[in-house]
PDB file of C-alpha atoms in Angstrom:
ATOM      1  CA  UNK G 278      -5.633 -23.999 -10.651  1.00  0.00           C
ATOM      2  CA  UNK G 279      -4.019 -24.224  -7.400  1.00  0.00           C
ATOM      3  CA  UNK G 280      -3.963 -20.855  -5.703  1.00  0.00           C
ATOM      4  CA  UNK G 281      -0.998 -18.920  -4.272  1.00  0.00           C
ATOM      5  CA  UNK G 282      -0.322 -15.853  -2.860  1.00  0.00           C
ATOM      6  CA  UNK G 283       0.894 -13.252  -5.092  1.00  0.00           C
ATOM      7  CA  UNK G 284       4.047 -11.946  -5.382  1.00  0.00           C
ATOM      8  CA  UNK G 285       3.991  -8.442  -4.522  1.00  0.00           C
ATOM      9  CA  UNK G 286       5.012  -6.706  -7.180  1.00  0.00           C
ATOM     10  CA  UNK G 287       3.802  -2.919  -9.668  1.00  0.00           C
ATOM     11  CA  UNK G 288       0.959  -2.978 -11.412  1.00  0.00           C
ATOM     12  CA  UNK G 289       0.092  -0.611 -14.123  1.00  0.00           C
ATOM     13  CA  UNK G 290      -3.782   0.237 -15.449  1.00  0.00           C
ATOM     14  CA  UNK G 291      -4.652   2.509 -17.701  1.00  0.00           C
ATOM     15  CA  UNK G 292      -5.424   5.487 -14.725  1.00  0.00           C
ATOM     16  CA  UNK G 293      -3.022   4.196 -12.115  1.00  0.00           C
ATOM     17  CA  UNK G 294      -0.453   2.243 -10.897  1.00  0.00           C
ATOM     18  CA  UNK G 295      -0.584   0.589  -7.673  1.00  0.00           C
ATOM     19  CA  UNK G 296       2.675  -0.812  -5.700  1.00  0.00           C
ATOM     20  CA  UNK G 297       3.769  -2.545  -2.528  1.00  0.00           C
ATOM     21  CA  UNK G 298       2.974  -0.166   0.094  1.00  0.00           C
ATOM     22  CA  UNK G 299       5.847   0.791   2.601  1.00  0.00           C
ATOM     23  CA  UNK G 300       6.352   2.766   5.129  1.00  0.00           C
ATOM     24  CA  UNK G 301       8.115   5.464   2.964  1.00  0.00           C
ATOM     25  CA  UNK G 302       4.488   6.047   1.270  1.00  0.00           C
ATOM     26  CA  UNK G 303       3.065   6.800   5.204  1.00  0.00           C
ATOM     27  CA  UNK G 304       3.590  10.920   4.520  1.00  0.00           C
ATOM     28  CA  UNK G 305       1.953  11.055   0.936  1.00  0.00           C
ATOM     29  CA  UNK G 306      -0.890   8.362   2.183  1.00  0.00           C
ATOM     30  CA  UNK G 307      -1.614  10.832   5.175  1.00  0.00           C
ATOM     31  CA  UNK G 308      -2.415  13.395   2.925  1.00  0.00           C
ATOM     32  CA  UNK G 309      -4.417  11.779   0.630  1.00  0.00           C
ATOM     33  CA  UNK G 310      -6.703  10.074   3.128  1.00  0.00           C
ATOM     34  CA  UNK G 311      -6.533  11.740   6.615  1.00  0.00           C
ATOM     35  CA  UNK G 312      -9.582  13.414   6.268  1.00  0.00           C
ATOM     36  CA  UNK G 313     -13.044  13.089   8.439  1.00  0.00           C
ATOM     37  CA  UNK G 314     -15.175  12.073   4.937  1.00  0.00           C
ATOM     38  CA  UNK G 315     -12.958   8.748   4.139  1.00  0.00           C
ATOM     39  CA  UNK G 316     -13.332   7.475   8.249  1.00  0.00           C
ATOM     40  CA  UNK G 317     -16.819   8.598   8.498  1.00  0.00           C
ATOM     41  CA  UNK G 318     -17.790   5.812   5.979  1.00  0.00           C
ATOM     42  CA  UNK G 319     -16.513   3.507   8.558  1.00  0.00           C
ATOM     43  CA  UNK G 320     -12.897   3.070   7.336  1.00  0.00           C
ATOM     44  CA  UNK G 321     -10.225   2.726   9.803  1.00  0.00           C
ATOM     45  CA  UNK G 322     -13.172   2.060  12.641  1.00  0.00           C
ATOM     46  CA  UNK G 323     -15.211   4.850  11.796  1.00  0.00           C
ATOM     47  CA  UNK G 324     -14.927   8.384  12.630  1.00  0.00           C
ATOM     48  CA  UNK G 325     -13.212   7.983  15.905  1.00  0.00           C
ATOM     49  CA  UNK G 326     -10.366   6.256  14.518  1.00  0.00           C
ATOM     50  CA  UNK G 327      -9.171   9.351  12.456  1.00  0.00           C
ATOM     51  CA  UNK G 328      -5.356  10.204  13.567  1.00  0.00           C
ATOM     52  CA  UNK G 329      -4.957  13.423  14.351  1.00  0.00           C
ATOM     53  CA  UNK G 330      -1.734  13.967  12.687  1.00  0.00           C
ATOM     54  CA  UNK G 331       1.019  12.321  10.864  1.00  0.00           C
ATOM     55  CA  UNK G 332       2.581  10.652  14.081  1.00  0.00           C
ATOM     56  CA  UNK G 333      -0.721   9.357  14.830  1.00  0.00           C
ATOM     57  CA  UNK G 334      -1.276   8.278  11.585  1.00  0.00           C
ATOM     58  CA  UNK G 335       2.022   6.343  11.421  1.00  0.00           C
ATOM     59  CA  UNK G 336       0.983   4.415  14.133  1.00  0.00           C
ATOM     60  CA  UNK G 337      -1.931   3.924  12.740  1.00  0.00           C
ATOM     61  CA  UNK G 338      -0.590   2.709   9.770  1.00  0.00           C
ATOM     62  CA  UNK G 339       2.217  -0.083  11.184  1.00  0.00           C
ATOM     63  CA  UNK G 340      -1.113  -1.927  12.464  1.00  0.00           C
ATOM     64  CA  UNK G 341      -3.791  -1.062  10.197  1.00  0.00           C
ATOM     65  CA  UNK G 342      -1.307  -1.891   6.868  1.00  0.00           C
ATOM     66  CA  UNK G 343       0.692  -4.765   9.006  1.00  0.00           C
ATOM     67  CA  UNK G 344       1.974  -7.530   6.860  1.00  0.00           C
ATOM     68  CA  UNK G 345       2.713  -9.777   9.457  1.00  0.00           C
ATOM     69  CA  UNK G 346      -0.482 -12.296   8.671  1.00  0.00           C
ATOM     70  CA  UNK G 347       0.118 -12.757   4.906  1.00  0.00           C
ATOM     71  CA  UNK G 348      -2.034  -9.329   4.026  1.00  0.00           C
ATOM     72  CA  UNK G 349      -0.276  -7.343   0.925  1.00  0.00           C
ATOM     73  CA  UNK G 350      -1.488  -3.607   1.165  1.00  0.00           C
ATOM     74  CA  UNK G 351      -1.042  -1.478  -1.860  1.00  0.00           C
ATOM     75  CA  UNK G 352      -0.625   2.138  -2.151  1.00  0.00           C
ATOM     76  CA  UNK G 353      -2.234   3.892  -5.342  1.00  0.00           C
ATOM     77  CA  UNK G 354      -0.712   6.062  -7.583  1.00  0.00           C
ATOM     78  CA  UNK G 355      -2.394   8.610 -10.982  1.00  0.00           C
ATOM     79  CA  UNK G 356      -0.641   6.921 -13.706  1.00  0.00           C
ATOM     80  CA  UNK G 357      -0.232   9.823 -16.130  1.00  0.00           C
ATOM     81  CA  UNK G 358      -0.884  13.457 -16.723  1.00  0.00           C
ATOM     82  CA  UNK G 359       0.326  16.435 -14.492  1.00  0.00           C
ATOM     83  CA  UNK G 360      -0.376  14.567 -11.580  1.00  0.00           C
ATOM     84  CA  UNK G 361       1.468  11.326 -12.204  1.00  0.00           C
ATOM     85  CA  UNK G 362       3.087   9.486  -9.507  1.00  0.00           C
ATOM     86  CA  UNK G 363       0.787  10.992  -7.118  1.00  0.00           C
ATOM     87  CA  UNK G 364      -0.889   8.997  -4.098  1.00  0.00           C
ATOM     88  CA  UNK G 365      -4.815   9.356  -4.268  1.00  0.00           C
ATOM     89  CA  UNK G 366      -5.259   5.959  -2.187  1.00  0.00           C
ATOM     90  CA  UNK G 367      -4.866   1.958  -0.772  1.00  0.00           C
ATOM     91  CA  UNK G 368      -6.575  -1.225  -1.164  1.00  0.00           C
ATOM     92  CA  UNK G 369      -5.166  -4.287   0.157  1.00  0.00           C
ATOM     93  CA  UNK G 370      -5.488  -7.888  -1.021  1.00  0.00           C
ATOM     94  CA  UNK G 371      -5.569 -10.424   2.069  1.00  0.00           C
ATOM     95  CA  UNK G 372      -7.169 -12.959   4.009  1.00  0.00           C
ATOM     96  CA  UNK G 373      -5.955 -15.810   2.160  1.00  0.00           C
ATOM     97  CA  UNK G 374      -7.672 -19.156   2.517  1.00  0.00           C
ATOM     98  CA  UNK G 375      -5.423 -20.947  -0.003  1.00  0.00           C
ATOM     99  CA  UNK G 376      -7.639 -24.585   0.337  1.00  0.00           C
ATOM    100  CA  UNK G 377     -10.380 -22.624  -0.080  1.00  0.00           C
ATOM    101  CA  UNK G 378      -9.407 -20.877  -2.806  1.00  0.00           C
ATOM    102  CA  UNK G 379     -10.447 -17.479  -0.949  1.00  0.00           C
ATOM    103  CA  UNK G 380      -9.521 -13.730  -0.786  1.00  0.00           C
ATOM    104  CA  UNK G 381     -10.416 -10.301   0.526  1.00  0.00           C
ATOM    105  CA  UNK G 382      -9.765  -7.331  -0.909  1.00  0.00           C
ATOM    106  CA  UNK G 383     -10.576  -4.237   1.459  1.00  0.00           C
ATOM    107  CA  UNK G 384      -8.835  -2.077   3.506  1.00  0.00           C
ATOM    108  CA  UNK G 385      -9.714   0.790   0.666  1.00  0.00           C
ATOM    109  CA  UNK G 386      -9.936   4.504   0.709  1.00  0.00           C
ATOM    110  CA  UNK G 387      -9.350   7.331  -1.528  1.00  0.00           C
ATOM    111  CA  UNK G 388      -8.466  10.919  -1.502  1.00  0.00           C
ATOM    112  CA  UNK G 389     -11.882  12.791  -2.031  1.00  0.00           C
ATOM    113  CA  UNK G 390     -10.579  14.575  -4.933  1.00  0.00           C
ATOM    114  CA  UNK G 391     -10.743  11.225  -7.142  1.00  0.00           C
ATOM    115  CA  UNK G 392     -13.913  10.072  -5.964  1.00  0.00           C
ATOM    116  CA  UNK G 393     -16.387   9.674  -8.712  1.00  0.00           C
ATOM    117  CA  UNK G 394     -13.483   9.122 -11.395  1.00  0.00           C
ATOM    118  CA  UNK G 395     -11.730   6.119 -12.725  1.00  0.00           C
ATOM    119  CA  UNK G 396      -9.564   5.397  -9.793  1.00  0.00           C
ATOM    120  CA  UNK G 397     -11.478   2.509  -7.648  1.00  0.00           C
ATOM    121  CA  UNK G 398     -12.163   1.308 -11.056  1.00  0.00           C
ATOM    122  CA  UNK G 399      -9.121   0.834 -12.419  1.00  0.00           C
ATOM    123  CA  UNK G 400      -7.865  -0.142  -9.101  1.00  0.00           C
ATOM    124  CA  UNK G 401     -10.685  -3.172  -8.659  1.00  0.00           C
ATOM    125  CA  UNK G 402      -9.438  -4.161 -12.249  1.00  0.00           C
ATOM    126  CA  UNK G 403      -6.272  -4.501 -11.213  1.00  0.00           C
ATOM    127  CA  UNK G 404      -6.238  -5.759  -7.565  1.00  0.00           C
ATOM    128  CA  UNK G 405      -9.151  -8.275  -9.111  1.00  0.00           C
ATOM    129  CA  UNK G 406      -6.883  -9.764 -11.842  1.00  0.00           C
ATOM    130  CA  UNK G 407      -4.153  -9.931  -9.068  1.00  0.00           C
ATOM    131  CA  UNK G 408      -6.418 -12.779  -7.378  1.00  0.00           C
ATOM    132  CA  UNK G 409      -7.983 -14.639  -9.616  1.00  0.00           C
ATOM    133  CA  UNK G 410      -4.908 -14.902 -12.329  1.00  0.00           C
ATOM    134  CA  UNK G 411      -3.384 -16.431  -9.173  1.00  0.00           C
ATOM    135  CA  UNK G 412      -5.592 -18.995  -8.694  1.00  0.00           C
ATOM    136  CA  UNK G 413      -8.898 -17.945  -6.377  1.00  0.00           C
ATOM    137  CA  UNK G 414     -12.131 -18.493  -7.246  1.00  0.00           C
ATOM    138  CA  UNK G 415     -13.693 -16.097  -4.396  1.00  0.00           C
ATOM    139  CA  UNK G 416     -13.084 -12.677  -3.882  1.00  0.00           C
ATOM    140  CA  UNK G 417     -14.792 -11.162  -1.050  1.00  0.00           C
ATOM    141  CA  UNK G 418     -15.291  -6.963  -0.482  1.00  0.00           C
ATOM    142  CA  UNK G 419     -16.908  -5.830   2.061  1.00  0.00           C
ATOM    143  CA  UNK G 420     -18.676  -2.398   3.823  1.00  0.00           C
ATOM    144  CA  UNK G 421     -19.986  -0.833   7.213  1.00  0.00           C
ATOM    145  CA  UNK G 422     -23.837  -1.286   6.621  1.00  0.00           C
ATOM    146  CA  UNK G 423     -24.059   1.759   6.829  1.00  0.00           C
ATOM    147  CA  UNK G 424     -21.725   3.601   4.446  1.00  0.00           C
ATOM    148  CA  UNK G 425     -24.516   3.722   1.564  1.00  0.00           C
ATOM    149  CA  UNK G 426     -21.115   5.532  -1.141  1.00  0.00           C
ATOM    150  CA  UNK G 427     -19.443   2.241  -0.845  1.00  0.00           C
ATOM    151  CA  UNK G 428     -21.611  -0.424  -0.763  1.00  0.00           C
ATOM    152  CA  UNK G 429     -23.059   1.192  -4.270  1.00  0.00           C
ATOM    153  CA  UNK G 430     -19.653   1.342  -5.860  1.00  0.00           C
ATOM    154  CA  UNK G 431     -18.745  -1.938  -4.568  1.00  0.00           C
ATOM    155  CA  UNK G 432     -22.414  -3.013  -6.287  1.00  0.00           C
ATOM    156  CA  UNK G 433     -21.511  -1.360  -9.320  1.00  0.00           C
ATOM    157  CA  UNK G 434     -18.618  -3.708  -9.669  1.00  0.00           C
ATOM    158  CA  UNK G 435     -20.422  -6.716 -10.372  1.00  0.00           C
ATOM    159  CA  UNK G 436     -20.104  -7.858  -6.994  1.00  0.00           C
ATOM    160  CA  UNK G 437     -22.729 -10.234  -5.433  1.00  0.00           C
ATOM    161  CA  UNK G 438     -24.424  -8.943  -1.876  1.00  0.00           C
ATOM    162  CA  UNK G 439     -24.489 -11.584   0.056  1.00  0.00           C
ATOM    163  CA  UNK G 440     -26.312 -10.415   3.100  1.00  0.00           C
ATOM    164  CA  UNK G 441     -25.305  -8.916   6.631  1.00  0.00           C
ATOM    165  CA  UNK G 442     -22.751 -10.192   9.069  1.00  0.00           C
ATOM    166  CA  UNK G 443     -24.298  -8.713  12.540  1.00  0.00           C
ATOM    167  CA  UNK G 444     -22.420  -7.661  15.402  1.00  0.00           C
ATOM    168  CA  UNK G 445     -18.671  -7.917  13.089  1.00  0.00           C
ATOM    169  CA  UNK G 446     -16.512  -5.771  14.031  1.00  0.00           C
ATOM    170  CA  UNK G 447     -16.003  -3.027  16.931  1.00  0.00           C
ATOM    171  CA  UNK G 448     -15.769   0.198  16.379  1.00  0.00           C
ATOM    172  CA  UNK G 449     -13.440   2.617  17.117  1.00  0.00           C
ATOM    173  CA  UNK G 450     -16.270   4.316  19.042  1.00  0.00           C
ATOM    174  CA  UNK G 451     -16.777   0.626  20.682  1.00  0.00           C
ATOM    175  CA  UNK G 452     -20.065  -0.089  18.567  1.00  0.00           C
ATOM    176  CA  UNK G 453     -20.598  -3.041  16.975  1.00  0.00           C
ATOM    177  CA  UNK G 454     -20.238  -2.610  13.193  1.00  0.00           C
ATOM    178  CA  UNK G 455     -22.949  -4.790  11.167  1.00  0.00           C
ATOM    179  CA  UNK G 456     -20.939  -5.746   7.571  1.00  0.00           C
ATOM    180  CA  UNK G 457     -22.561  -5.529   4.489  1.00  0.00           C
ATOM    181  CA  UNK G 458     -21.041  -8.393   2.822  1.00  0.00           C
ATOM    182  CA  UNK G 459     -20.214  -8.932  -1.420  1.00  0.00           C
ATOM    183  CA  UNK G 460     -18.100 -11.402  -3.649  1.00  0.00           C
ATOM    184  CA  UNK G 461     -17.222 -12.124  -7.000  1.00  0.00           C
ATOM    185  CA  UNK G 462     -16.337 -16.054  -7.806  1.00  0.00           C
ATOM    186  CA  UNK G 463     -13.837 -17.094 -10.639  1.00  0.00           C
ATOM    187  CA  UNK G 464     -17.378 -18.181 -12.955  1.00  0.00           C
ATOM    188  CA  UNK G 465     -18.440 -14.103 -12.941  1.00  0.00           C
ATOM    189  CA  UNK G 466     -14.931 -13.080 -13.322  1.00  0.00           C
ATOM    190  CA  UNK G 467     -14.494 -12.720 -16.946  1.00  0.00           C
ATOM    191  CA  UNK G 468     -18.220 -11.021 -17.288  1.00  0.00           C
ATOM    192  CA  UNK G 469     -17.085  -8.305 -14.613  1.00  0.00           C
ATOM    193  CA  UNK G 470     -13.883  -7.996 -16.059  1.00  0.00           C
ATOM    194  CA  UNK G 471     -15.681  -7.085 -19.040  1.00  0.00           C
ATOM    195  CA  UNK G 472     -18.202  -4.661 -17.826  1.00  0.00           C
ATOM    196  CA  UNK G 473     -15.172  -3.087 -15.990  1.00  0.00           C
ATOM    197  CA  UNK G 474     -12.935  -2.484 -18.975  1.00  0.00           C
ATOM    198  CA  UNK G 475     -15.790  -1.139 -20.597  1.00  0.00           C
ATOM    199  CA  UNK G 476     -17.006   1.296 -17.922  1.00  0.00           C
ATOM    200  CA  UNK G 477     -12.636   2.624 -18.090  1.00  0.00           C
ATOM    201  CA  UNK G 478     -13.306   3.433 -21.561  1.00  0.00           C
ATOM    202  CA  UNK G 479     -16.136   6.373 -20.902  1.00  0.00           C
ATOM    203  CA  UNK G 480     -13.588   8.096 -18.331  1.00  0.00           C
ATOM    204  CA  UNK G 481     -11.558  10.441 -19.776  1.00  0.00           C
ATOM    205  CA  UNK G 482      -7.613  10.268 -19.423  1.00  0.00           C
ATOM    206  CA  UNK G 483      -5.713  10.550 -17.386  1.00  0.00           C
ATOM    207  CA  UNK G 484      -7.304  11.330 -13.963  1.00  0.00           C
ATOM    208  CA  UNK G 485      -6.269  15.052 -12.450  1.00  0.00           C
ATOM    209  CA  UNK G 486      -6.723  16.124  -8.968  1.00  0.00           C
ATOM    210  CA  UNK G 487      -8.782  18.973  -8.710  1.00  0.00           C
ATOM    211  CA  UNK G 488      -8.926  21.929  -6.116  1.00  0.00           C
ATOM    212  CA  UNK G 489      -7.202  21.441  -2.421  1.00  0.00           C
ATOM    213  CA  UNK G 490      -8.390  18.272   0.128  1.00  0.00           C
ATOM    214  CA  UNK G 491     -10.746  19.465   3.303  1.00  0.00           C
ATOM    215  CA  UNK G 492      -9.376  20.255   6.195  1.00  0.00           C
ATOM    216  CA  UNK G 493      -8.392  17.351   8.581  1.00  0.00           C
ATOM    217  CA  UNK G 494     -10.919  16.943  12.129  1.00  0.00           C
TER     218      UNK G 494
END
């Protein structure tokens, strides 16, 4: 199969829902995510890159969510349950190297009050079967080396570690970021898809935030 770029369109899981992100998500996003534990994993260029409030985080956003080079950022919604219809988080699907058959899917963070529950899950389901029912055959996710949370959950996918990419990307602080580097080819695809379906099924439903979010830096 040929691959193309997705049309961007809702798609429903069994814990969330995640849809075209737009600027008219910016206020909800900021809440979920604005807080010093998402950036200090190195999301957003690290700790120094956390806006400081919603204006900041607008701007922010426009760049760090731009669509202008193909990129389709999602925003991610509890699908069910008191708190249905609420945002907990994004992921994006980009980087397309259509001869190459190639994607990325990054660009992810989650309110802190879903970590540890079915949401990245049911999200990596869905953003996964986004790609490769279009056609790719390499899906690459990615980490700061150093944000030891993610680059376990992104093992626990069924992704492959490929190895470290030195000197990457700069910080926000102006260090050098060293990227911990995963994928998952179109061969492993229905075996993780599997294993992932399974793993929904011990999670009970739906997914409930719990408690209030820290307080911002």
């Amino acid at each position: 199969m040929t691959a193309r770029v997705p049309e961007p369109a809702v798609h429903v899981g069994r814990f969330v829902r995640i849809e075209p992100l737009t600027e008219a998500d910016f206020g909800e996003l900021y809440e979920a995510i604005v807080h010093p534990e998402v950036f200090a994993g190195g999301y957003g260029g690290g700790p120094e890159g956390l806006p400081h409030d919603i204006d900041g985080f607008r701007r922010f956003a426009a760049g760090y969510f731009s669509t202008a080079s193909g990129n389709q950022p999602y925003v991610v919604r509890l699908h069910g349950g008191a708190d249905d219809g609420r945002v907990v988080g994004t992921s994006t699907l980009g980087d397309f190297d259509l001869p190459s058959e190639h994607a990325h899917l990054g660009w992810t963070a989650y309110d802190p009050r879903v970590w540890g529950t079915a949401v990245n899950v049911d999200t990596k389901l869905l953003m996964l079967a986004l790609a490769f029912d279009n056609g790719f055959g390499r899906v690459k996710i990615q980490a700061d080396e150093r944000n030891a949370r993610s680059r376990a959950a992104i093992a626990k996918l069924g992704a492959t570690f490929e190895g470290l990419v030195r000197r990457d990307k700069r910080r926000a602080d102006g260090t050098w970021r060293t990227t911990a580097l995963f994928s998952i080819i179109v061969e492993e695809w229905p075996q993780v898809r599997a294993a992932l379906e399974a793993r929904l099924e011990t999670y009970p439903a739906p997914v409930v935030t719990a408690g209030e979010t820290t307080d911002r830096a």
